Amino acid sequence: DAGVIQSPRHEVTEMGQEVTLRCKPISGHDYLFWYRQTMMRGLELLIYFNNNVPIDDSGMPEDRFSAKVPNASFSTLKIQPSEPRDSAVYFCASSTLWVDEQFFGPGTRLTVL
Amino acid sequence: KNEVEQSPQNLTAQEGEFITINCSYSVGISALHWLQQHPGGGIVSLFMLSSGKKKHGRLIATINIQEKHSSLHITASHPRDSAVYICAARGAGGGADGLTFGKGTHLIIQP
C-alpha cells in the first residue's frame, strides 16, 4: 500500500478563496482523521470519521470549515472562505480501529495571503 | 479536556548519549501515542501504549497510569534521531475526548 496520500502538498491562495484539501486513506482503514499543525498551537485534531460517518467535529474551528468522506477511499477538507489565520499544515491520518496506531499522510502546507 | 505537558521543550545532546523525553497528562486515558516528526515535516507513529513498556530497536516507551506519566527513551542516540517528538493522549471515551497533543520536544543529536 502507498500509505496515506494527500493532495496538494502545497497550496497558496488569497483570502476569501475556497480551498479544498484531499486525502486518500489506507485501504481497509475505517477511521480517518484530519489534523492541523501551527507553530502557535501545535497539532490539533479537527474532526474524525468512522466508516465515512463524522464522529466528532468539536475541533473544527468554525463554520468555514467542512469535511466529508464521500466514499471509503477519499476525503475532503474544505475551507470557505479562507483567511490568513488558516495558514497551517493540514495532516490526514487513518487507522483500523479507534485505539490503533494511526498512519499519517505527508501533509498539505496551506498559505492564505 | 486533557492537558498534556512535555519536557524538555528543546534538547541538544551528543551522539551516543541516553535520551529521556517526558510526557504528563491530567485526565485518565485509554492510550498514549508517541510520534516522531522529521525535519521534512512527515509524522511517524512510534508507539501506542496503555500500560507497561514497549521497545523498538533503540527506542523504549514506558507509561505509569497511576502517575499519569509517560517517558520515551533513546539509547545510543544518533544524529538521525534528530526530530520533534510528540506525545498524544487518547481519551477514555471515543467522542469529544479525542486526541490531545503535547507541544513536542525538539531533539538535536550532535555528532
mmCIF file with all atom_site columns, C-alpha atoms in Angstrom:
data_model
loop_
_atom_site.group_PDB
_atom_site.id
_atom_site.type_symbol
_atom_site.label_atom_id
_atom_site.label_alt_id
_atom_site.label_comp_id
_atom_site.label_asym_id
_atom_site.label_entity_id
_atom_site.label_seq_id
_atom_site.pdbx_PDB_ins_code
_atom_site.Cartn_x
_atom_site.Cartn_y
_atom_site.Cartn_z
_atom_site.occupancy
_atom_site.B_iso_or_equiv
_atom_site.pdbx_formal_charge
_atom_site.auth_seq_id
_atom_site.auth_comp_id
_atom_site.auth_asym_id
_atom_site.auth_atom_id
_atom_site.pdbx_PDB_model_num
ATOM 1   C CA . ASP A 1 1   ? 0.000   0.000  0.000  1.00 0.00 ? 1   ASP A CA 1
ATOM 2   C CA . ALA A 1 2   ? 1.243   3.503  -0.791 1.00 0.00 ? 2   ALA A CA 1
ATOM 3   C CA . GLY A 1 3   ? 0.256   4.844  2.603  1.00 0.00 ? 3   GLY A CA 1
ATOM 4   C CA . VAL A 1 4   ? -1.978  7.839  3.203  1.00 0.00 ? 4   VAL A CA 1
ATOM 5   C CA . ILE A 1 5   ? -1.938  10.180 0.236  1.00 0.00 ? 5   ILE A CA 1
ATOM 6   C CA . GLN A 1 6   ? -2.678  13.877 0.472  1.00 0.00 ? 6   GLN A CA 1
ATOM 7   C CA . SER A 1 7   ? -3.017  16.491 -2.235 1.00 0.00 ? 7   SER A CA 1
ATOM 8   C CA . PRO A 1 8   ? -1.962  19.080 -2.948 1.00 0.00 ? 8   PRO A CA 1
ATOM 9   C CA . ARG A 1 9   ? 1.291   19.122 -0.976 1.00 0.00 ? 9   ARG A CA 1
ATOM 10  C CA . HIS A 1 10  ? 1.416   22.901 -1.090 1.00 0.00 ? 10  HIS A CA 1
ATOM 11  C CA . GLU A 1 11  ? -1.380  25.391 -1.619 1.00 0.00 ? 11  GLU A CA 1
ATOM 12  C CA . VAL A 1 12  ? -1.110  29.139 -1.797 1.00 0.00 ? 12  VAL A CA 1
ATOM 13  C CA . THR A 1 13  ? -4.312  31.094 -2.098 1.00 0.00 ? 13  THR A CA 1
ATOM 14  C CA . GLU A 1 14  ? -5.729  34.510 -1.434 1.00 0.00 ? 14  GLU A CA 1
ATOM 15  C CA . MET A 1 15  ? -8.010  35.415 1.410  1.00 0.00 ? 15  MET A CA 1
ATOM 16  C CA . GLY A 1 16  ? -11.634 34.757 0.581  1.00 0.00 ? 16  GLY A CA 1
ATOM 17  C CA . GLN A 1 17  ? -10.972 31.906 -1.824 1.00 0.00 ? 17  GLN A CA 1
ATOM 18  C CA . GLU A 1 18  ? -12.292 28.391 -1.345 1.00 0.00 ? 18  GLU A CA 1
ATOM 19  C CA . VAL A 1 19  ? -9.676  25.768 -0.542 1.00 0.00 ? 19  VAL A CA 1
ATOM 20  C CA . THR A 1 20  ? -10.136 22.004 -0.872 1.00 0.00 ? 20  THR A CA 1
ATOM 21  C CA . LEU A 1 21  ? -7.658  19.559 0.624  1.00 0.00 ? 21  LEU A CA 1
ATOM 22  C CA . ARG A 1 22  ? -7.822  15.909 -0.314 1.00 0.00 ? 22  ARG A CA 1
ATOM 23  C CA . CYS A 1 23  ? -6.917  12.669 1.414  1.00 0.00 ? 23  CYS A CA 1
ATOM 24  C CA . LYS A 1 24  ? -6.820  9.045  0.346  1.00 0.00 ? 24  LYS A CA 1
ATOM 25  C CA . PRO A 1 25  ? -6.605  6.794  3.414  1.00 0.00 ? 25  PRO A CA 1
ATOM 26  C CA . ILE A 1 26  ? -5.036  3.372  3.546  1.00 0.00 ? 26  ILE A CA 1
ATOM 27  C CA . SER A 1 27  ? -7.357  0.777  2.091  1.00 0.00 ? 27  SER A CA 1
ATOM 28  C CA . GLY A 1 28  ? -9.239  -1.106 4.794  1.00 0.00 ? 28  GLY A CA 1
ATOM 29  C CA . HIS A 1 29  ? -8.853  1.590  7.435  1.00 0.00 ? 29  HIS A CA 1
ATOM 30  C CA . ASP A 1 30  ? -12.204 2.508  8.962  1.00 0.00 ? 30  ASP A CA 1
ATOM 31  C CA . TYR A 1 31  ? -11.068 5.622  10.833 1.00 0.00 ? 31  TYR A CA 1
ATOM 32  C CA . LEU A 1 32  ? -9.995  8.845  9.163  1.00 0.00 ? 32  LEU A CA 1
ATOM 33  C CA . PHE A 1 33  ? -8.640  11.893 10.988 1.00 0.00 ? 33  PHE A CA 1
ATOM 34  C CA . TRP A 1 34  ? -7.943  15.481 9.943  1.00 0.00 ? 34  TRP A CA 1
ATOM 35  C CA . TYR A 1 35  ? -5.347  17.466 11.923 1.00 0.00 ? 35  TYR A CA 1
ATOM 36  C CA . ARG A 1 36  ? -3.958  20.960 11.748 1.00 0.00 ? 36  ARG A CA 1
ATOM 37  C CA . GLN A 1 37  ? -0.466  21.974 12.863 1.00 0.00 ? 37  GLN A CA 1
ATOM 38  C CA . THR A 1 38  ? 0.687   25.510 13.556 1.00 0.00 ? 38  THR A CA 1
ATOM 39  C CA . MET A 1 39  ? 3.683   26.904 15.369 1.00 0.00 ? 39  MET A CA 1
ATOM 40  C CA . MET A 1 40  ? 1.483   28.513 17.996 1.00 0.00 ? 40  MET A CA 1
ATOM 41  C CA . ARG A 1 41  ? -0.924  25.661 18.753 1.00 0.00 ? 41  ARG A CA 1
ATOM 42  C CA . GLY A 1 42  ? 0.977   22.568 17.667 1.00 0.00 ? 42  GLY A CA 1
ATOM 43  C CA . LEU A 1 43  ? -1.041  19.605 16.420 1.00 0.00 ? 43  LEU A CA 1
ATOM 44  C CA . GLU A 1 44  ? -4.816  19.731 16.815 1.00 0.00 ? 44  GLU A CA 1
ATOM 45  C CA . LEU A 1 45  ? -7.456  17.160 15.936 1.00 0.00 ? 45  LEU A CA 1
ATOM 46  C CA . LEU A 1 46  ? -10.089 18.833 13.772 1.00 0.00 ? 46  LEU A CA 1
ATOM 47  C CA . ILE A 1 47  ? -12.509 16.018 13.007 1.00 0.00 ? 47  ILE A CA 1
ATOM 48  C CA . TYR A 1 48  ? -12.582 12.257 12.660 1.00 0.00 ? 48  TYR A CA 1
ATOM 49  C CA . PHE A 1 49  ? -14.775 9.747  10.880 1.00 0.00 ? 49  PHE A CA 1
ATOM 50  C CA . ASN A 1 50  ? -15.655 6.105  11.364 1.00 0.00 ? 50  ASN A CA 1
ATOM 51  C CA . ASN A 1 51  ? -16.892 4.248  8.302  1.00 0.00 ? 51  ASN A CA 1
ATOM 52  C CA . ASN A 1 52  ? -17.455 7.560  6.489  1.00 0.00 ? 52  ASN A CA 1
ATOM 53  C CA . VAL A 1 53  ? -19.587 8.997  9.326  1.00 0.00 ? 53  VAL A CA 1
ATOM 54  C CA . PRO A 1 54  ? -18.347 12.035 11.281 1.00 0.00 ? 54  PRO A CA 1
ATOM 55  C CA . ILE A 1 55  ? -17.920 11.067 14.934 1.00 0.00 ? 55  ILE A CA 1
ATOM 56  C CA . ASP A 1 56  ? -16.506 14.212 16.481 1.00 0.00 ? 56  ASP A CA 1
ATOM 57  C CA . ASP A 1 57  ? -16.092 17.602 14.830 1.00 0.00 ? 57  ASP A CA 1
ATOM 58  C CA . SER A 1 58  ? -15.560 19.587 18.024 1.00 0.00 ? 58  SER A CA 1
ATOM 59  C CA . GLY A 1 59  ? -12.092 20.572 16.838 1.00 0.00 ? 59  GLY A CA 1
ATOM 60  C CA . MET A 1 60  ? -13.339 22.273 13.683 1.00 0.00 ? 60  MET A CA 1
ATOM 61  C CA . PRO A 1 61  ? -12.583 25.955 14.284 1.00 0.00 ? 61  PRO A CA 1
ATOM 62  C CA . GLU A 1 62  ? -15.713 27.430 12.746 1.00 0.00 ? 62  GLU A CA 1
ATOM 63  C CA . ASP A 1 63  ? -18.392 27.010 10.117 1.00 0.00 ? 63  ASP A CA 1
ATOM 64  C CA . ARG A 1 64  ? -15.992 27.976 7.366  1.00 0.00 ? 64  ARG A CA 1
ATOM 65  C CA . PHE A 1 65  ? -14.502 24.505 7.735  1.00 0.00 ? 65  PHE A CA 1
ATOM 66  C CA . SER A 1 66  ? -16.243 21.388 6.483  1.00 0.00 ? 66  SER A CA 1
ATOM 67  C CA . ALA A 1 67  ? -15.119 17.825 5.896  1.00 0.00 ? 67  ALA A CA 1
ATOM 68  C CA . LYS A 1 68  ? -16.660 14.744 4.434  1.00 0.00 ? 68  LYS A CA 1
ATOM 69  C CA . VAL A 1 69  ? -15.860 11.220 3.371  1.00 0.00 ? 69  VAL A CA 1
ATOM 70  C CA . PRO A 1 70  ? -17.893 10.621 0.208  1.00 0.00 ? 70  PRO A CA 1
ATOM 71  C CA . ASN A 1 71  ? -16.583 7.077  -0.005 1.00 0.00 ? 71  ASN A CA 1
ATOM 72  C CA . ALA A 1 72  ? -14.200 4.821  1.857  1.00 0.00 ? 72  ALA A CA 1
ATOM 73  C CA . SER A 1 73  ? -11.266 5.765  -0.330 1.00 0.00 ? 73  SER A CA 1
ATOM 74  C CA . PHE A 1 74  ? -11.462 9.553  -0.308 1.00 0.00 ? 74  PHE A CA 1
ATOM 75  C CA . SER A 1 75  ? -11.991 12.516 1.987  1.00 0.00 ? 75  SER A CA 1
ATOM 76  C CA . THR A 1 76  ? -12.016 16.292 1.579  1.00 0.00 ? 76  THR A CA 1
ATOM 77  C CA . LEU A 1 77  ? -11.478 19.172 3.956  1.00 0.00 ? 77  LEU A CA 1
ATOM 78  C CA . LYS A 1 78  ? -12.885 22.427 2.640  1.00 0.00 ? 78  LYS A CA 1
ATOM 79  C CA . ILE A 1 79  ? -12.351 25.974 3.854  1.00 0.00 ? 79  ILE A CA 1
ATOM 80  C CA . GLN A 1 80  ? -14.701 28.620 2.506  1.00 0.00 ? 80  GLN A CA 1
ATOM 81  C CA . PRO A 1 81  ? -13.889 31.470 2.673  1.00 0.00 ? 81  PRO A CA 1
ATOM 82  C CA . SER A 1 82  ? -10.233 31.094 3.617  1.00 0.00 ? 82  SER A CA 1
ATOM 83  C CA . GLU A 1 83  ? -8.469  33.549 5.950  1.00 0.00 ? 83  GLU A CA 1
ATOM 84  C CA . PRO A 1 84  ? -4.773  34.185 6.645  1.00 0.00 ? 84  PRO A CA 1
ATOM 85  C CA . ARG A 1 85  ? -5.114  32.593 10.105 1.00 0.00 ? 85  ARG A CA 1
ATOM 86  C CA . ASP A 1 86  ? -5.981  29.311 8.392  1.00 0.00 ? 86  ASP A CA 1
ATOM 87  C CA . SER A 1 87  ? -2.381  29.067 7.202  1.00 0.00 ? 87  SER A CA 1
ATOM 88  C CA . ALA A 1 88  ? -1.022  25.810 8.623  1.00 0.00 ? 88  ALA A CA 1
ATOM 89  C CA . VAL A 1 89  ? -0.022  22.280 7.717  1.00 0.00 ? 89  VAL A CA 1
ATOM 90  C CA . TYR A 1 90  ? -3.035  20.001 7.465  1.00 0.00 ? 90  TYR A CA 1
ATOM 91  C CA . PHE A 1 91  ? -2.496  16.290 8.050  1.00 0.00 ? 91  PHE A CA 1
ATOM 92  C CA . CYS A 1 92  ? -4.774  13.392 7.294  1.00 0.00 ? 92  CYS A CA 1
ATOM 93  C CA . ALA A 1 93  ? -4.344  10.078 9.117  1.00 0.00 ? 93  ALA A CA 1
ATOM 94  C CA . SER A 1 94  ? -6.112  6.734  9.086  1.00 0.00 ? 94  SER A CA 1
ATOM 95  C CA . SER A 1 95  ? -6.301  3.677  11.316 1.00 0.00 ? 95  SER A CA 1
ATOM 96  C CA . THR A 1 96  ? -8.104  0.368  11.509 1.00 0.00 ? 96  THR A CA 1
ATOM 97  C CA . LEU A 1 97  ? -9.520  0.943  14.979 1.00 0.00 ? 97  LEU A CA 1
ATOM 98  C CA . TRP A 1 98  ? -10.060 3.931  17.289 1.00 0.00 ? 98  TRP A CA 1
ATOM 99  C CA . VAL A 1 99  ? -7.456  2.589  19.675 1.00 0.00 ? 99  VAL A CA 1
ATOM 100 C CA . ASP A 1 100 ? -4.987  1.653  16.991 1.00 0.00 ? 100 ASP A CA 1
ATOM 101 C CA . GLU A 1 101 ? -1.840  3.144  15.538 1.00 0.00 ? 101 GLU A CA 1
ATOM 102 C CA . GLN A 1 102 ? -2.521  5.978  13.115 1.00 0.00 ? 102 GLN A CA 1
ATOM 103 C CA . PHE A 1 103 ? -0.744  6.378  9.811  1.00 0.00 ? 103 PHE A CA 1
ATOM 104 C CA . PHE A 1 104 ? -0.181  9.955  8.734  1.00 0.00 ? 104 PHE A CA 1
ATOM 105 C CA . GLY A 1 105 ? -0.108  11.449 5.284  1.00 0.00 ? 105 GLY A CA 1
ATOM 106 C CA . PRO A 1 106 ? 2.690   13.842 4.264  1.00 0.00 ? 106 PRO A CA 1
ATOM 107 C CA . GLY A 1 107 ? 0.538   16.891 4.951  1.00 0.00 ? 107 GLY A CA 1
ATOM 108 C CA . THR A 1 108 ? -0.636  19.872 2.924  1.00 0.00 ? 108 THR A CA 1
ATOM 109 C CA . ARG A 1 109 ? 1.047   23.183 3.645  1.00 0.00 ? 109 ARG A CA 1
ATOM 110 C CA . LEU A 1 110 ? -1.592  25.892 3.196  1.00 0.00 ? 110 LEU A CA 1
ATOM 111 C CA . THR A 1 111 ? -0.700  29.553 2.910  1.00 0.00 ? 111 THR A CA 1
ATOM 112 C CA . VAL A 1 112 ? -3.508  32.091 2.756  1.00 0.00 ? 112 VAL A CA 1
ATOM 113 C CA . LEU A 1 113 ? -2.328  35.533 1.692  1.00 0.00 ? 113 LEU A CA 1
ATOM 114 C CA . LYS B 2 1   ? -10.171 18.413 28.219 1.00 0.00 ? 1   LYS B CA 1
ATOM 115 C CA . ASN B 2 2   ? -6.878  16.680 28.830 1.00 0.00 ? 2   ASN B CA 1
ATOM 116 C CA . GLU B 2 3   ? -3.830  18.818 29.436 1.00 0.00 ? 3   GLU B CA 1
ATOM 117 C CA . VAL B 2 4   ? -0.672  17.267 28.010 1.00 0.00 ? 4   VAL B CA 1
ATOM 118 C CA . GLU B 2 5   ? 2.711   18.617 29.030 1.00 0.00 ? 5   GLU B CA 1
ATOM 119 C CA . GLN B 2 6   ? 6.044   17.606 27.561 1.00 0.00 ? 6   GLN B CA 1
ATOM 120 C CA . SER B 2 7   ? 9.531   18.243 28.852 1.00 0.00 ? 7   SER B CA 1
ATOM 121 C CA . PRO B 2 8   ? 12.019  19.354 27.903 1.00 0.00 ? 8   PRO B CA 1
ATOM 122 C CA . GLN B 2 9   ? 10.866  21.575 25.028 1.00 0.00 ? 9   GLN B CA 1
ATOM 123 C CA . ASN B 2 10  ? 14.331  21.527 23.488 1.00 0.00 ? 10  ASN B CA 1
ATOM 124 C CA . LEU B 2 11  ? 17.175  19.076 23.991 1.00 0.00 ? 11  LEU B CA 1
ATOM 125 C CA . THR B 2 12  ? 20.622  19.022 22.456 1.00 0.00 ? 12  THR B CA 1
ATOM 126 C CA . ALA B 2 13  ? 22.878  16.065 23.178 1.00 0.00 ? 13  ALA B CA 1
ATOM 127 C CA . GLN B 2 14  ? 25.985  14.373 21.876 1.00 0.00 ? 14  GLN B CA 1
ATOM 128 C CA . GLU B 2 15  ? 25.902  11.233 19.805 1.00 0.00 ? 15  GLU B CA 1
ATOM 129 C CA . GLY B 2 16  ? 25.765  8.144  21.995 1.00 0.00 ? 16  GLY B CA 1
ATOM 130 C CA . GLU B 2 17  ? 24.009  9.777  24.942 1.00 0.00 ? 17  GLU B CA 1
ATOM 131 C CA . PHE B 2 18  ? 20.934  8.269  26.588 1.00 0.00 ? 18  PHE B CA 1
ATOM 132 C CA . ILE B 2 19  ? 17.907  10.487 25.951 1.00 0.00 ? 19  ILE B CA 1
ATOM 133 C CA . THR B 2 20  ? 14.734  10.805 28.009 1.00 0.00 ? 20  THR B CA 1
ATOM 134 C CA . ILE B 2 21  ? 11.657  12.782 26.996 1.00 0.00 ? 21  ILE B CA 1
ATOM 135 C CA . ASN B 2 22  ? 8.779   13.121 29.424 1.00 0.00 ? 22  ASN B CA 1
ATOM 136 C CA . CYS B 2 23  ? 5.040   13.463 28.952 1.00 0.00 ? 23  CYS B CA 1
ATOM 137 C CA . SER B 2 24  ? 2.402   14.032 31.620 1.00 0.00 ? 24  SER B CA 1
ATOM 138 C CA . TYR B 2 25  ? -1.341  14.299 31.256 1.00 0.00 ? 25  TYR B CA 1
ATOM 139 C CA . SER B 2 26  ? -4.138  15.439 33.533 1.00 0.00 ? 26  SER B CA 1
ATOM 140 C CA . VAL B 2 27  ? -7.043  13.085 32.830 1.00 0.00 ? 27  VAL B CA 1
ATOM 141 C CA . GLY B 2 28  ? -7.278  9.306  32.589 1.00 0.00 ? 28  GLY B CA 1
ATOM 142 C CA . ILE B 2 29  ? -6.687  7.952  29.127 1.00 0.00 ? 29  ILE B CA 1
ATOM 143 C CA . SER B 2 30  ? -7.203  4.831  27.059 1.00 0.00 ? 30  SER B CA 1
ATOM 144 C CA . ALA B 2 31  ? -3.844  5.055  25.329 1.00 0.00 ? 31  ALA B CA 1
ATOM 145 C CA . LEU B 2 32  ? -0.860  7.297  24.773 1.00 0.00 ? 32  LEU B CA 1
ATOM 146 C CA . HIS B 2 33  ? 0.937   7.787  21.476 1.00 0.00 ? 33  HIS B CA 1
ATOM 147 C CA . TRP B 2 34  ? 4.485   8.813  20.763 1.00 0.00 ? 34  TRP B CA 1
ATOM 148 C CA . LEU B 2 35  ? 5.045   10.388 17.369 1.00 0.00 ? 35  LEU B CA 1
ATOM 149 C CA . GLN B 2 36  ? 8.193   11.440 15.565 1.00 0.00 ? 36  GLN B CA 1
ATOM 150 C CA . GLN B 2 37  ? 8.156   14.371 13.190 1.00 0.00 ? 37  GLN B CA 1
ATOM 151 C CA . HIS B 2 38  ? 11.113  14.537 10.855 1.00 0.00 ? 38  HIS B CA 1
ATOM 152 C CA . PRO B 2 39  ? 12.763  17.816 9.830  1.00 0.00 ? 39  PRO B CA 1
ATOM 153 C CA . GLY B 2 40  ? 10.952  17.492 6.498  1.00 0.00 ? 40  GLY B CA 1
ATOM 154 C CA . GLY B 2 41  ? 7.608   17.503 8.316  1.00 0.00 ? 41  GLY B CA 1
ATOM 155 C CA . GLY B 2 42  ? 6.460   13.902 7.969  1.00 0.00 ? 42  GLY B CA 1
ATOM 156 C CA . ILE B 2 43  ? 4.921   12.264 11.044 1.00 0.00 ? 43  ILE B CA 1
ATOM 157 C CA . VAL B 2 44  ? 5.542   8.670  12.033 1.00 0.00 ? 44  VAL B CA 1
ATOM 158 C CA . SER B 2 45  ? 3.836   6.805  14.834 1.00 0.00 ? 45  SER B CA 1
ATOM 159 C CA . LEU B 2 46  ? 6.484   5.281  17.124 1.00 0.00 ? 46  LEU B CA 1
ATOM 160 C CA . PHE B 2 47  ? 4.447   3.718  19.892 1.00 0.00 ? 47  PHE B CA 1
ATOM 161 C CA . MET B 2 48  ? 0.955   3.337  21.178 1.00 0.00 ? 48  MET B CA 1
ATOM 162 C CA . LEU B 2 49  ? 0.724   2.077  24.732 1.00 0.00 ? 49  LEU B CA 1
ATOM 163 C CA . SER B 2 50  ? -1.817  1.826  27.507 1.00 0.00 ? 50  SER B CA 1
ATOM 164 C CA . SER B 2 51  ? 0.335   0.158  30.166 1.00 0.00 ? 51  SER B CA 1
ATOM 165 C CA . GLY B 2 52  ? 3.832   -1.009 30.916 1.00 0.00 ? 52  GLY B CA 1
ATOM 166 C CA . LYS B 2 53  ? 6.655   -0.702 28.442 1.00 0.00 ? 53  LYS B CA 1
ATOM 167 C CA . LYS B 2 54  ? 7.313   -1.162 24.732 1.00 0.00 ? 54  LYS B CA 1
ATOM 168 C CA . LYS B 2 55  ? 10.634  -1.408 22.924 1.00 0.00 ? 55  LYS B CA 1
ATOM 169 C CA . HIS B 2 56  ? 11.515  -0.991 19.283 1.00 0.00 ? 56  HIS B CA 1
ATOM 170 C CA . GLY B 2 57  ? 15.179  -1.005 18.416 1.00 0.00 ? 57  GLY B CA 1
ATOM 171 C CA . ARG B 2 58  ? 16.882  1.741  20.397 1.00 0.00 ? 58  ARG B CA 1
ATOM 172 C CA . LEU B 2 59  ? 13.589  3.310  21.440 1.00 0.00 ? 59  LEU B CA 1
ATOM 173 C CA . ILE B 2 60  ? 11.759  2.460  24.643 1.00 0.00 ? 60  ILE B CA 1
ATOM 174 C CA . ALA B 2 61  ? 8.445   3.890  25.805 1.00 0.00 ? 61  ALA B CA 1
ATOM 175 C CA . THR B 2 62  ? 7.033   3.496  29.292 1.00 0.00 ? 62  THR B CA 1
ATOM 176 C CA . ILE B 2 63  ? 3.810   4.595  30.894 1.00 0.00 ? 63  ILE B CA 1
ATOM 177 C CA . ASN B 2 64  ? 2.675   4.865  34.516 1.00 0.00 ? 64  ASN B CA 1
ATOM 178 C CA . ILE B 2 65  ? -1.112  5.071  34.538 1.00 0.00 ? 65  ILE B CA 1
ATOM 179 C CA . GLN B 2 66  ? -1.359  5.923  38.247 1.00 0.00 ? 66  GLN B CA 1
ATOM 180 C CA . GLU B 2 67  ? 1.062   8.827  37.933 1.00 0.00 ? 67  GLU B CA 1
ATOM 181 C CA . LYS B 2 68  ? -0.332  9.893  34.514 1.00 0.00 ? 68  LYS B CA 1
ATOM 182 C CA . HIS B 2 69  ? 3.145   9.986  33.075 1.00 0.00 ? 69  HIS B CA 1
ATOM 183 C CA . SER B 2 70  ? 4.990   8.501  30.124 1.00 0.00 ? 70  SER B CA 1
ATOM 184 C CA . SER B 2 71  ? 8.607   8.591  29.026 1.00 0.00 ? 71  SER B CA 1
ATOM 185 C CA . LEU B 2 72  ? 10.344  7.999  25.731 1.00 0.00 ? 72  LEU B CA 1
ATOM 186 C CA . HIS B 2 73  ? 13.950  6.836  25.932 1.00 0.00 ? 73  HIS B CA 1
ATOM 187 C CA . ILE B 2 74  ? 16.518  6.650  23.178 1.00 0.00 ? 74  ILE B CA 1
ATOM 188 C CA . THR B 2 75  ? 19.624  4.573  23.810 1.00 0.00 ? 75  THR B CA 1
ATOM 189 C CA . ALA B 2 76  ? 22.901  5.165  21.950 1.00 0.00 ? 76  ALA B CA 1
ATOM 190 C CA . SER B 2 77  ? 21.476  8.280  20.300 1.00 0.00 ? 77  SER B CA 1
ATOM 191 C CA . HIS B 2 78  ? 22.470  9.092  16.739 1.00 0.00 ? 78  HIS B CA 1
ATOM 192 C CA . PRO B 2 79  ? 22.221  12.279 14.639 1.00 0.00 ? 79  PRO B CA 1
ATOM 193 C CA . ARG B 2 80  ? 19.442  10.643 12.599 1.00 0.00 ? 80  ARG B CA 1
ATOM 194 C CA . ASP B 2 81  ? 17.329  10.660 15.789 1.00 0.00 ? 81  ASP B CA 1
ATOM 195 C CA . SER B 2 82  ? 17.169  14.441 15.496 1.00 0.00 ? 82  SER B CA 1
ATOM 196 C CA . ALA B 2 83  ? 13.480  15.254 15.175 1.00 0.00 ? 83  ALA B CA 1
ATOM 197 C CA . VAL B 2 84  ? 10.498  16.584 17.088 1.00 0.00 ? 84  VAL B CA 1
ATOM 198 C CA . TYR B 2 85  ? 8.936   14.008 19.393 1.00 0.00 ? 85  TYR B CA 1
ATOM 199 C CA . ILE B 2 86  ? 5.278   14.473 20.231 1.00 0.00 ? 86  ILE B CA 1
ATOM 200 C CA . CYS B 2 87  ? 3.150   12.649 22.756 1.00 0.00 ? 87  CYS B CA 1
ATOM 201 C CA . ALA B 2 88  ? -0.609  12.443 22.367 1.00 0.00 ? 88  ALA B CA 1
ATOM 202 C CA . ALA B 2 89  ? -3.148  11.323 24.946 1.00 0.00 ? 89  ALA B CA 1
ATOM 203 C CA . ARG B 2 90  ? -6.184  9.437  23.716 1.00 0.00 ? 90  ARG B CA 1
ATOM 204 C CA . GLY B 2 91  ? -9.276  9.959  25.849 1.00 0.00 ? 91  GLY B CA 1
ATOM 205 C CA . ALA B 2 92  ? -11.074 7.171  27.587 1.00 0.00 ? 92  ALA B CA 1
ATOM 206 C CA . GLY B 2 93  ? -14.183 7.795  25.511 1.00 0.00 ? 93  GLY B CA 1
ATOM 207 C CA . GLY B 2 94  ? -14.454 7.760  21.776 1.00 0.00 ? 94  GLY B CA 1
ATOM 208 C CA . GLY B 2 95  ? -16.063 11.101 21.214 1.00 0.00 ? 95  GLY B CA 1
ATOM 209 C CA . ALA B 2 96  ? -15.096 14.536 22.443 1.00 0.00 ? 96  ALA B CA 1
ATOM 210 C CA . ASP B 2 97  ? -12.104 13.088 24.306 1.00 0.00 ? 97  ASP B CA 1
ATOM 211 C CA . GLY B 2 98  ? -10.327 12.720 21.028 1.00 0.00 ? 98  GLY B CA 1
ATOM 212 C CA . LEU B 2 99  ? -6.594  13.133 20.958 1.00 0.00 ? 99  LEU B CA 1
ATOM 213 C CA . THR B 2 100 ? -4.747  15.854 22.853 1.00 0.00 ? 100 THR B CA 1
ATOM 214 C CA . PHE B 2 101 ? -1.206  16.602 21.796 1.00 0.00 ? 101 PHE B CA 1
ATOM 215 C CA . GLY B 2 102 ? 1.784   17.887 23.668 1.00 0.00 ? 102 GLY B CA 1
ATOM 216 C CA . LYS B 2 103 ? 3.729   20.797 22.180 1.00 0.00 ? 103 LYS B CA 1
ATOM 217 C CA . GLY B 2 104 ? 6.608   18.496 21.232 1.00 0.00 ? 104 GLY B CA 1
ATOM 218 C CA . THR B 2 105 ? 10.265  18.096 22.202 1.00 0.00 ? 105 THR B CA 1
ATOM 219 C CA . HIS B 2 106 ? 12.783  19.313 19.668 1.00 0.00 ? 106 HIS B CA 1
ATOM 220 C CA . LEU B 2 107 ? 15.754  16.933 19.863 1.00 0.00 ? 107 LEU B CA 1
ATOM 221 C CA . ILE B 2 108 ? 19.113  17.591 18.243 1.00 0.00 ? 108 ILE B CA 1
ATOM 222 C CA . ILE B 2 109 ? 21.852  14.959 18.383 1.00 0.00 ? 109 ILE B CA 1
ATOM 223 C CA . GLN B 2 110 ? 25.241  16.336 17.502 1.00 0.00 ? 110 GLN B CA 1
ATOM 224 C CA . PRO B 2 111 ? 27.932  14.066 16.038 1.00 0.00 ? 111 PRO B CA 1
#
